[in-house]
Amino acid sequence: MGSVSKGKLTVIFFRKHINLIMTSALTGLMVFPGANTATFAQSNLVDIDPSELTPAYPSSAPPPGKEESSDRTQEIDYRVNALQRDFTGNLWVGSWRGLSRIDPNTGQILARVSLPNTAIGAIAQDKVGRLWVGTYEGLKRVDLRTSEITAQNLFLPSKRVLSLLVDKRGYLWTGTDSGLALISPDQGLIMTTVKNLPGVSANAMTLDAEGQLWVGTLDGLVRVNTANAFIMKKIQNLPGGTVQTLAISPQGLIWAGMPNNLLVINPKNGMVLRSVTRLRGKNVTSIRFAKDGSVWVGTNNGLMRLNPNTGALLDQVAGLPSSRVLSLEPDTGNKLWVGTSEGLAWLMPKMPKAKTHVAFSREVK
């Protein structure tokens, strides 16, 4: 095994298959050899009948020492923390019941991937189409063609992954509740970590127009140089302190969701341009810009669409399975997809209210 250093980044190369296995064991990466692909794929990909729209998931076992509840649905956590449209136009749904791929045009479930831990915190797709899934027990890489797990990394700053982002070079940034790491998407190995990340927890990430990384933490915003992982800027003392969600507007401005505010920030100088009046006092949990330039804002108490220039309310969404919004994916299958604490919903233009996807919800309609 050889090591080549460049600046602060260290990339590990493997000369022989045995070196790969030994190094993998030490670093926390486990690559599954191609010889076992068929067997492994069978164990992780659940075949779906084309007509099946409401698959049955097994309920969790009751806690030790307690009798099984007659209402088994109460044992299932339906929160949908992550949504990701892939290059083929399909939608990946990361919930606390597992990972699923659906056709956003019909809502049909195309595949389910069995994960060692089903509490999913984030999803991202890399430059060559592989899906990265951040769980509360580490990072997994999924091949979209086979829906099999091809690598995993458990030795992150923390196993609890909260955010994922692929930068312009194709490298994967992994945010955890105890720091930020840069991952090689090919090997799945840590290339470097951001030392002493201010605010500790990398709750959310976005890229600015220059391709630099902005990280939302427990104590404001941090700008990180994607080439060397050095901290370029810190923005602290923001109203509300904690940044929970981030988005970049078409104009290149940072929109930062806080526990009691929605701020618009100029990334060039770090100045807060304004606080969105309608969101003052609101717990902002998700922000996504739509193709028409409007912005969807999810909160702990509902979902709305705003004019980003004036802050005017354009829509307020009714009919969600829960008012607590966790994730958004607009303009997918001509729909807005909404992940909530009680399941998945979708909304089409001019619909009076959202509809719940019955396969991801407690309430079957």
GROMACS .gro file of C-alpha atoms in nm:
model
  365
    1MET     CA    1   0.000   0.000   0.000
    2GLY     CA    2   0.134   0.342  -0.095
    3SER     CA    3   0.039   0.691   0.015
    4VAL     CA    4   0.062   1.011  -0.186
    5SER     CA    5   0.016   1.348  -0.013
    6LYS     CA    6  -0.083   1.670  -0.185
    7GLY     CA    7  -0.133   1.977   0.038
    8LYS     CA    8  -0.368   1.874   0.314
    9LEU     CA    9  -0.533   1.592   0.120
   10THR     CA   10  -0.417   1.235   0.148
   11VAL     CA   11  -0.539   0.978  -0.103
   12ILE     CA   12  -0.489   0.607  -0.043
   13PHE     CA   13  -0.410   0.382  -0.339
   14PHE     CA   14  -0.442   0.006  -0.337
   15ARG     CA   15  -0.196  -0.218  -0.525
   16LYS     CA   16  -0.344  -0.555  -0.454
   17HIS     CA   17  -0.685  -0.693  -0.364
   18ILE     CA   18  -0.561  -0.811  -0.022
   19ASN     CA   19  -0.435  -0.461   0.054
   20LEU     CA   20  -0.781  -0.326  -0.022
   21ILE     CA   21  -0.942  -0.565   0.223
   22MET     CA   22  -0.687  -0.500   0.499
   23THR     CA   23  -0.696  -0.121   0.455
   24SER     CA   24  -1.074  -0.127   0.438
   25ALA     CA   25  -1.095  -0.298   0.772
   26LEU     CA   26  -0.873  -0.031   0.926
   27THR     CA   27  -1.044   0.271   0.771
   28GLY     CA   28  -1.403   0.156   0.810
   29LEU     CA   29  -1.460   0.115   0.436
   30MET     CA   30  -1.603  -0.216   0.325
   31VAL     CA   31  -1.612  -0.274  -0.051
   32PHE     CA   32  -1.815  -0.570  -0.165
   33PRO     CA   33  -1.633  -0.766  -0.440
   34GLY     CA   34  -1.799  -0.815  -0.777
   35ALA     CA   35  -1.788  -1.195  -0.735
   36ASN     CA   36  -2.062  -1.168  -0.477
   37THR     CA   37  -2.269  -0.914  -0.664
   38ALA     CA   38  -2.554  -1.145  -0.757
   39THR     CA   39  -2.596  -1.286  -0.409
   40PHE     CA   40  -2.561  -0.947  -0.246
   41ALA     CA   41  -2.803  -0.783  -0.486
   42GLN     CA   42  -3.063  -1.048  -0.412
   43SER     CA   43  -3.031  -0.986  -0.041
   44ASN     CA   44  -3.063  -0.607  -0.071
   45LEU     CA   45  -3.301  -0.549  -0.361
   46VAL     CA   46  -3.662  -0.640  -0.297
   47ASP     CA   47  -3.849  -0.721  -0.619
   48ILE     CA   48  -4.164  -0.515  -0.652
   49ASP     CA   49  -4.478  -0.625  -0.831
   50PRO     CA   50  -4.556  -0.348  -1.085
   51SER     CA   51  -4.905  -0.318  -0.940
   52GLU     CA   52  -4.780  -0.280  -0.584
   53LEU     CA   53  -4.823   0.075  -0.464
   54THR     CA   54  -4.864   0.009  -0.093
   55PRO     CA   55  -4.595  -0.242   0.013
   56ALA     CA   56  -4.617  -0.390   0.360
   57TYR     CA   57  -4.319  -0.314   0.582
   58PRO     CA   58  -4.257  -0.523   0.895
   59SER     CA   59  -4.317  -0.341   1.220
   60SER     CA   60  -4.036  -0.298   1.470
   61ALA     CA   61  -4.006  -0.549   1.751
   62PRO     CA   62  -4.149  -0.429   2.083
   63PRO     CA   63  -3.901  -0.300   2.344
   64PRO     CA   64  -3.761  -0.569   2.575
   65GLY     CA   65  -3.977  -0.638   2.876
   66LYS     CA   66  -4.288  -0.483   2.724
   67GLU     CA   67  -4.586  -0.656   2.574
   68GLU     CA   68  -4.648  -0.603   2.206
   69SER     CA   69  -4.897  -0.325   2.143
   70SER     CA   70  -5.219  -0.419   1.969
   71ASP     CA   71  -5.178  -0.105   1.759
   72ARG     CA   72  -4.860  -0.197   1.572
   73THR     CA   73  -4.868   0.118   1.359
   74GLN     CA   74  -4.765   0.319   1.665
   75GLU     CA   75  -4.428   0.140   1.662
   76ILE     CA   76  -4.335   0.270   1.316
   77ASP     CA   77  -4.159   0.601   1.258
   78TYR     CA   78  -4.280   0.749   0.929
   79ARG     CA   79  -4.056   1.054   0.906
   80VAL     CA   80  -3.908   1.128   0.560
   81ASN     CA   81  -3.584   1.320   0.616
   82ALA     CA   82  -3.439   1.305   0.263
   83LEU     CA   83  -3.560   1.327  -0.097
   84GLN     CA   84  -3.332   1.309  -0.402
   85ARG     CA   85  -3.418   1.316  -0.772
   86ASP     CA   86  -3.165   1.105  -0.964
   87PHE     CA   87  -3.025   1.155  -1.314
   88THR     CA   88  -3.294   0.931  -1.464
   89GLY     CA   89  -3.574   1.143  -1.320
   90ASN     CA   90  -3.678   0.892  -1.055
   91LEU     CA   91  -3.719   0.996  -0.692
   92TRP     CA   92  -3.535   0.837  -0.400
   93VAL     CA   93  -3.717   0.854  -0.069
   94GLY     CA   94  -3.509   0.827   0.247
   95SER     CA   95  -3.732   0.756   0.544
   96TRP     CA   96  -3.692   0.599   0.884
   97ARG     CA   97  -3.840   0.285   0.729
   98GLY     CA   98  -3.567   0.256   0.468
   99LEU     CA   99  -3.467   0.365   0.118
  100SER     CA  100  -3.704   0.343  -0.179
  101ARG     CA  101  -3.703   0.450  -0.542
  102ILE     CA  102  -4.030   0.565  -0.694
  103ASP     CA  103  -4.156   0.683  -1.030
  104PRO     CA  104  -4.256   1.045  -0.954
  105ASN     CA  105  -4.500   1.050  -1.244
  106THR     CA  106  -4.713   0.766  -1.108
  107GLY     CA  107  -4.597   0.725  -0.748
  108GLN     CA  108  -4.521   0.358  -0.819
  109ILE     CA  109  -4.247   0.201  -0.606
  110LEU     CA  110  -3.973   0.067  -0.834
  111ALA     CA  111  -3.732  -0.077  -0.576
  112ARG     CA  112  -3.644  -0.086  -0.210
  113VAL     CA  113  -3.291  -0.115  -0.074
  114SER     CA  114  -3.228  -0.297   0.250
  115LEU     CA  115  -2.996  -0.094   0.473
  116PRO     CA  116  -2.825  -0.204   0.797
  117ASN     CA  117  -2.976   0.103   0.962
  118THR     CA  118  -3.298   0.258   0.836
  119ALA     CA  119  -3.272   0.600   1.002
  120ILE     CA  120  -3.173   0.804   0.695
  121GLY     CA  121  -3.057   1.164   0.740
  122ALA     CA  122  -2.940   1.266   0.389
  123ILE     CA  123  -2.905   1.153   0.026
  124ALA     CA  124  -2.681   1.278  -0.257
  125GLN     CA  125  -2.590   1.159  -0.606
  126ASP     CA  126  -2.231   1.177  -0.728
  127LYS     CA  127  -2.101   1.271  -1.073
  128VAL     CA  128  -2.112   0.917  -1.210
  129GLY     CA  129  -2.461   0.847  -1.081
  130ARG     CA  130  -2.398   0.651  -0.762
  131LEU     CA  131  -2.624   0.729  -0.471
  132TRP     CA  132  -2.479   0.813  -0.130
  133VAL     CA  133  -2.700   0.759   0.171
  134GLY     CA  134  -2.621   0.909   0.509
  135THR     CA  135  -2.776   0.717   0.795
  136TYR     CA  136  -2.750   0.746   1.171
  137GLU     CA  137  -2.505   0.453   1.157
  138GLY     CA  138  -2.267   0.577   0.887
  139LEU     CA  139  -2.242   0.635   0.512
  140LYS     CA  140  -2.348   0.391   0.238
  141ARG     CA  141  -2.293   0.392  -0.141
  142VAL     CA  142  -2.565   0.247  -0.365
  143ASP     CA  143  -2.534   0.146  -0.731
  144LEU     CA  144  -2.849   0.272  -0.905
  145ARG     CA  145  -2.839   0.001  -1.173
  146THR     CA  146  -2.859  -0.282  -0.923
  147SER     CA  147  -2.982  -0.104  -0.608
  148GLU     CA  148  -2.707  -0.280  -0.413
  149ILE     CA  149  -2.482  -0.131  -0.146
  150THR     CA  150  -2.127  -0.126  -0.288
  151ALA     CA  151  -1.935   0.051  -0.010
  152GLN     CA  152  -1.975   0.195   0.336
  153ASN     CA  153  -1.776   0.415   0.572
  154LEU     CA  154  -1.835   0.398   0.945
  155PHE     CA  155  -1.529   0.594   1.062
  156LEU     CA  156  -1.658   0.947   1.014
  157PRO     CA  157  -1.629   1.222   1.277
  158SER     CA  158  -1.961   1.074   1.391
  159LYS     CA  159  -2.174   0.793   1.252
  160ARG     CA  160  -2.478   1.020   1.257
  161VAL     CA  161  -2.487   1.178   0.909
  162LEU     CA  162  -2.702   1.493   0.882
  163SER     CA  163  -2.607   1.636   0.541
  164LEU     CA  164  -2.439   1.538   0.213
  165LEU     CA  165  -2.316   1.746  -0.081
  166VAL     CA  166  -2.118   1.675  -0.398
  167ASP     CA  167  -1.893   1.968  -0.493
  168LYS     CA  168  -1.807   2.085  -0.846
  169ARG     CA  169  -1.503   1.854  -0.860
  170GLY     CA  170  -1.720   1.554  -0.774
  171TYR     CA  171  -1.599   1.499  -0.418
  172LEU     CA  172  -1.847   1.415  -0.145
  173TRP     CA  173  -1.876   1.632   0.167
  174THR     CA  174  -2.029   1.451   0.460
  175GLY     CA  175  -2.172   1.650   0.750
  176THR     CA  176  -2.223   1.482   1.086
  177ASP     CA  177  -2.330   1.597   1.430
  178SER     CA  178  -1.960   1.606   1.528
  179GLY     CA  179  -1.788   1.756   1.224
  180LEU     CA  180  -1.734   1.756   0.849
  181ALA     CA  181  -1.537   1.513   0.628
  182LEU     CA  182  -1.437   1.505   0.262
  183ILE     CA  183  -1.489   1.164   0.101
  184SER     CA  184  -1.346   1.014  -0.218
  185PRO     CA  185  -1.658   0.896  -0.407
  186ASP     CA  186  -1.464   0.615  -0.578
  187GLN     CA  187  -1.305   0.453  -0.274
  188GLY     CA  188  -1.543   0.584  -0.010
  189LEU     CA  189  -1.244   0.679   0.204
  190ILE     CA  190  -1.200   0.995   0.407
  191MET     CA  191  -0.960   1.228   0.227
  192THR     CA  192  -0.958   1.492   0.499
  193THR     CA  193  -1.167   1.642   0.777
  194VAL     CA  194  -1.234   2.005   0.862
  195LYS     CA  195  -1.044   2.059   1.184
  196ASN     CA  196  -1.235   2.216   1.473
  197LEU     CA  197  -1.544   2.309   1.272
  198PRO     CA  198  -1.698   2.615   1.442
  199GLY     CA  199  -2.045   2.522   1.558
  200VAL     CA  200  -1.949   2.152   1.558
  201SER     CA  201  -2.256   2.007   1.385
  202ALA     CA  202  -2.275   2.025   1.003
  203ASN     CA  203  -2.653   2.048   0.980
  204ALA     CA  204  -2.682   2.169   0.620
  205MET     CA  205  -2.463   2.253   0.319
  206THR     CA  206  -2.477   2.443  -0.009
  207LEU     CA  207  -2.234   2.570  -0.276
  208ASP     CA  208  -2.196   2.935  -0.374
  209ALA     CA  209  -2.133   3.070  -0.726
  210GLU     CA  210  -1.757   3.029  -0.679
  211GLY     CA  211  -1.796   2.662  -0.591
  212GLN     CA  212  -1.706   2.710  -0.225
  213LEU     CA  213  -1.889   2.528   0.049
  214TRP     CA  214  -2.120   2.690   0.304
  215VAL     CA  215  -2.202   2.488   0.614
  216GLY     CA  216  -2.487   2.558   0.853
  217THR     CA  217  -2.389   2.475   1.212
  218LEU     CA  218  -2.512   2.514   1.568
  219ASP     CA  219  -2.341   2.853   1.577
  220GLY     CA  220  -2.405   3.015   1.240
  221LEU     CA  221  -2.240   2.972   0.900
  222VAL     CA  222  -1.893   2.858   0.793
  223ARG     CA  223  -1.743   2.897   0.446
  224VAL     CA  224  -1.499   2.618   0.355
  225ASN     CA  225  -1.252   2.610   0.067
  226THR     CA  226  -1.340   2.293  -0.126
  227ALA     CA  227  -0.984   2.260  -0.261
  228ASN     CA  228  -0.803   2.235   0.072
  229ALA     CA  229  -1.076   2.212   0.340
  230PHE     CA  230  -0.956   2.535   0.504
  231ILE     CA  231  -1.209   2.761   0.674
  232MET     CA  232  -1.245   3.085   0.477
  233LYS     CA  233  -1.513   3.272   0.673
  234LYS     CA  234  -1.725   3.243   0.987
  235ILE     CA  235  -2.060   3.419   1.029
  236GLN     CA  236  -2.174   3.402   1.388
  237ASN     CA  237  -2.420   3.588   1.610
  238LEU     CA  238  -2.703   3.528   1.365
  239PRO     CA  239  -3.057   3.564   1.504
  240GLY     CA  240  -3.149   3.218   1.628
  241GLY     CA  241  -2.788   3.093   1.621
  242THR     CA  242  -2.842   2.748   1.470
  243VAL     CA  243  -2.866   2.710   1.092
  244GLN     CA  244  -3.090   2.413   1.012
  245THR     CA  245  -3.127   2.434   0.633
  246LEU     CA  246  -2.959   2.617   0.343
  247ALA     CA  247  -3.033   2.704  -0.020
  248ILE     CA  248  -2.880   2.928  -0.286
  249SER     CA  249  -3.120   3.152  -0.478
  250PRO     CA  250  -3.097   3.197  -0.858
  251GLN     CA  251  -2.932   3.533  -0.778
  252GLY     CA  252  -2.662   3.357  -0.573
  253LEU     CA  253  -2.783   3.466  -0.229
  254ILE     CA  254  -2.780   3.233   0.071
  255TRP     CA  255  -3.115   3.153   0.231
  256ALA     CA  256  -3.064   3.021   0.583
  257GLY     CA  257  -3.340   2.860   0.788
  258MET     CA  258  -3.314   2.908   1.164
  259PRO     CA  259  -3.526   2.788   1.459
  260ASN     CA  260  -3.700   3.128   1.466
  261ASN     CA  261  -3.614   3.302   1.139
  262LEU     CA  262  -3.540   3.291   0.767
  263LEU     CA  263  -3.240   3.502   0.670
  264VAL     CA  264  -3.109   3.615   0.331
  265ILE     CA  265  -2.729   3.656   0.332
  266ASN     CA  266  -2.482   3.796   0.080
  267PRO     CA  267  -2.210   3.529   0.043
  268LYS     CA  268  -1.951   3.781  -0.081
  269ASN     CA  269  -1.936   3.981   0.241
  270GLY     CA  270  -2.134   3.768   0.484
  271MET     CA  271  -2.383   4.045   0.554
  272VAL     CA  272  -2.745   3.967   0.642
  273LEU     CA  273  -2.952   4.142   0.377
  274ARG     CA  274  -3.290   4.082   0.535
  275SER     CA  275  -3.506   3.867   0.757
  276VAL     CA  276  -3.815   3.737   0.579
  277THR     CA  277  -4.100   3.897   0.772
  278ARG     CA  278  -4.351   3.617   0.730
  279LEU     CA  279  -4.107   3.363   0.879
  280ARG     CA  280  -4.007   3.557   1.189
  281GLY     CA  281  -4.074   3.341   1.491
  282LYS     CA  282  -4.116   3.032   1.268
  283ASN     CA  283  -3.900   2.720   1.292
  284VAL     CA  284  -3.768   2.686   0.935
  285THR     CA  285  -3.671   2.329   0.849
  286SER     CA  286  -3.640   2.311   0.467
  287ILE     CA  287  -3.588   2.552   0.176
  288ARG     CA  288  -3.595   2.476  -0.198
  289PHE     CA  289  -3.619   2.704  -0.502
  290ALA     CA  290  -3.856   2.602  -0.781
  291LYS     CA  291  -3.791   2.634  -1.153
  292ASP     CA  292  -4.027   2.932  -1.173
  293GLY     CA  293  -3.806   3.123  -0.927
  294SER     CA  294  -4.039   3.098  -0.630
  295VAL     CA  295  -3.917   2.947  -0.305
  296TRP     CA  296  -4.078   2.671  -0.100
  297VAL     CA  297  -4.025   2.702   0.273
  298GLY     CA  298  -4.104   2.417   0.510
  299THR     CA  299  -4.148   2.479   0.881
  300ASN     CA  300  -4.243   2.289   1.194
  301ASN     CA  301  -4.591   2.422   1.138
  302GLY     CA  302  -4.665   2.401   0.768
  303LEU     CA  303  -4.542   2.465   0.415
  304MET     CA  304  -4.563   2.782   0.206
  305ARG     CA  305  -4.443   2.922  -0.125
  306LEU     CA  306  -4.305   3.274  -0.134
  307ASN     CA  307  -4.200   3.537  -0.384
  308PRO     CA  308  -3.826   3.556  -0.299
  309ASN     CA  309  -3.801   3.921  -0.403
  310THR     CA  310  -4.088   4.058  -0.196
  311GLY     CA  311  -4.152   3.784   0.060
  312ALA     CA  312  -4.517   3.778  -0.047
  313LEU     CA  313  -4.710   3.458   0.024
  314LEU     CA  314  -4.802   3.278  -0.299
  315ASP     CA  315  -4.935   2.949  -0.158
  316GLN     CA  316  -4.994   2.781   0.175
  317VAL     CA  317  -5.022   2.403   0.147
  318ALA     CA  318  -5.298   2.208   0.318
  319GLY     CA  319  -5.349   1.832   0.334
  320LEU     CA  320  -5.001   1.724   0.445
  321PRO     CA  321  -4.975   1.409   0.662
  322SER     CA  322  -4.805   1.630   0.923
  323SER     CA  323  -4.745   2.002   0.956
  324ARG     CA  324  -4.380   1.931   1.042
  325VAL     CA  325  -4.194   1.949   0.707
  326LEU     CA  326  -3.853   1.777   0.689
  327SER     CA  327  -3.758   1.765   0.318
  328LEU     CA  328  -3.864   1.905  -0.020
  329GLU     CA  329  -3.807   1.809  -0.385
  330PRO     CA  330  -3.983   2.043  -0.630
  331ASP     CA  331  -4.034   2.005  -1.006
  332THR     CA  332  -4.010   1.625  -1.005
  333GLY     CA  333  -4.271   1.441  -1.210
  334ASN     CA  334  -4.453   1.776  -1.243
  335LYS     CA  335  -4.500   1.767  -0.867
  336LEU     CA  336  -4.365   1.905  -0.545
  337TRP     CA  337  -4.272   1.619  -0.313
  338VAL     CA  338  -4.285   1.683   0.060
  339GLY     CA  339  -4.131   1.471   0.333
  340THR     CA  340  -4.289   1.519   0.675
  341SER     CA  341  -4.264   1.366   1.021
  342GLU     CA  342  -4.564   1.147   0.934
  343GLY     CA  343  -4.488   1.046   0.578
  344LEU     CA  344  -4.460   1.156   0.215
  345ALA     CA  345  -4.698   1.381   0.021
  346TRP     CA  346  -4.714   1.539  -0.323
  347LEU     CA  347  -4.870   1.845  -0.478
  348MET     CA  348  -4.937   1.940  -0.840
  349PRO     CA  349  -5.000   2.292  -0.972
  350LYS     CA  350  -5.355   2.417  -0.907
  351MET     CA  351  -5.436   2.131  -0.667
  352PRO     CA  352  -5.632   2.264  -0.367
  353LYS     CA  353  -5.431   2.052  -0.123
  354ALA     CA  354  -5.154   1.795  -0.105
  355LYS     CA  355  -5.212   1.421  -0.125
  356THR     CA  356  -5.044   1.159   0.089
  357HIS     CA  357  -4.849   0.872  -0.067
  358VAL     CA  358  -5.013   0.575   0.101
  359ALA     CA  359  -4.698   0.359   0.096
  360PHE     CA  360  -4.508   0.603   0.317
  361SER     CA  361  -4.777   0.714   0.557
  362ARG     CA  362  -4.942   0.603   0.877
  363GLU     CA  363  -5.283   0.706   0.750
  364VAL     CA  364  -5.408   0.495   0.458
  365LYS     CA  365  -5.662   0.684   0.249
   0.00000   0.00000   0.00000
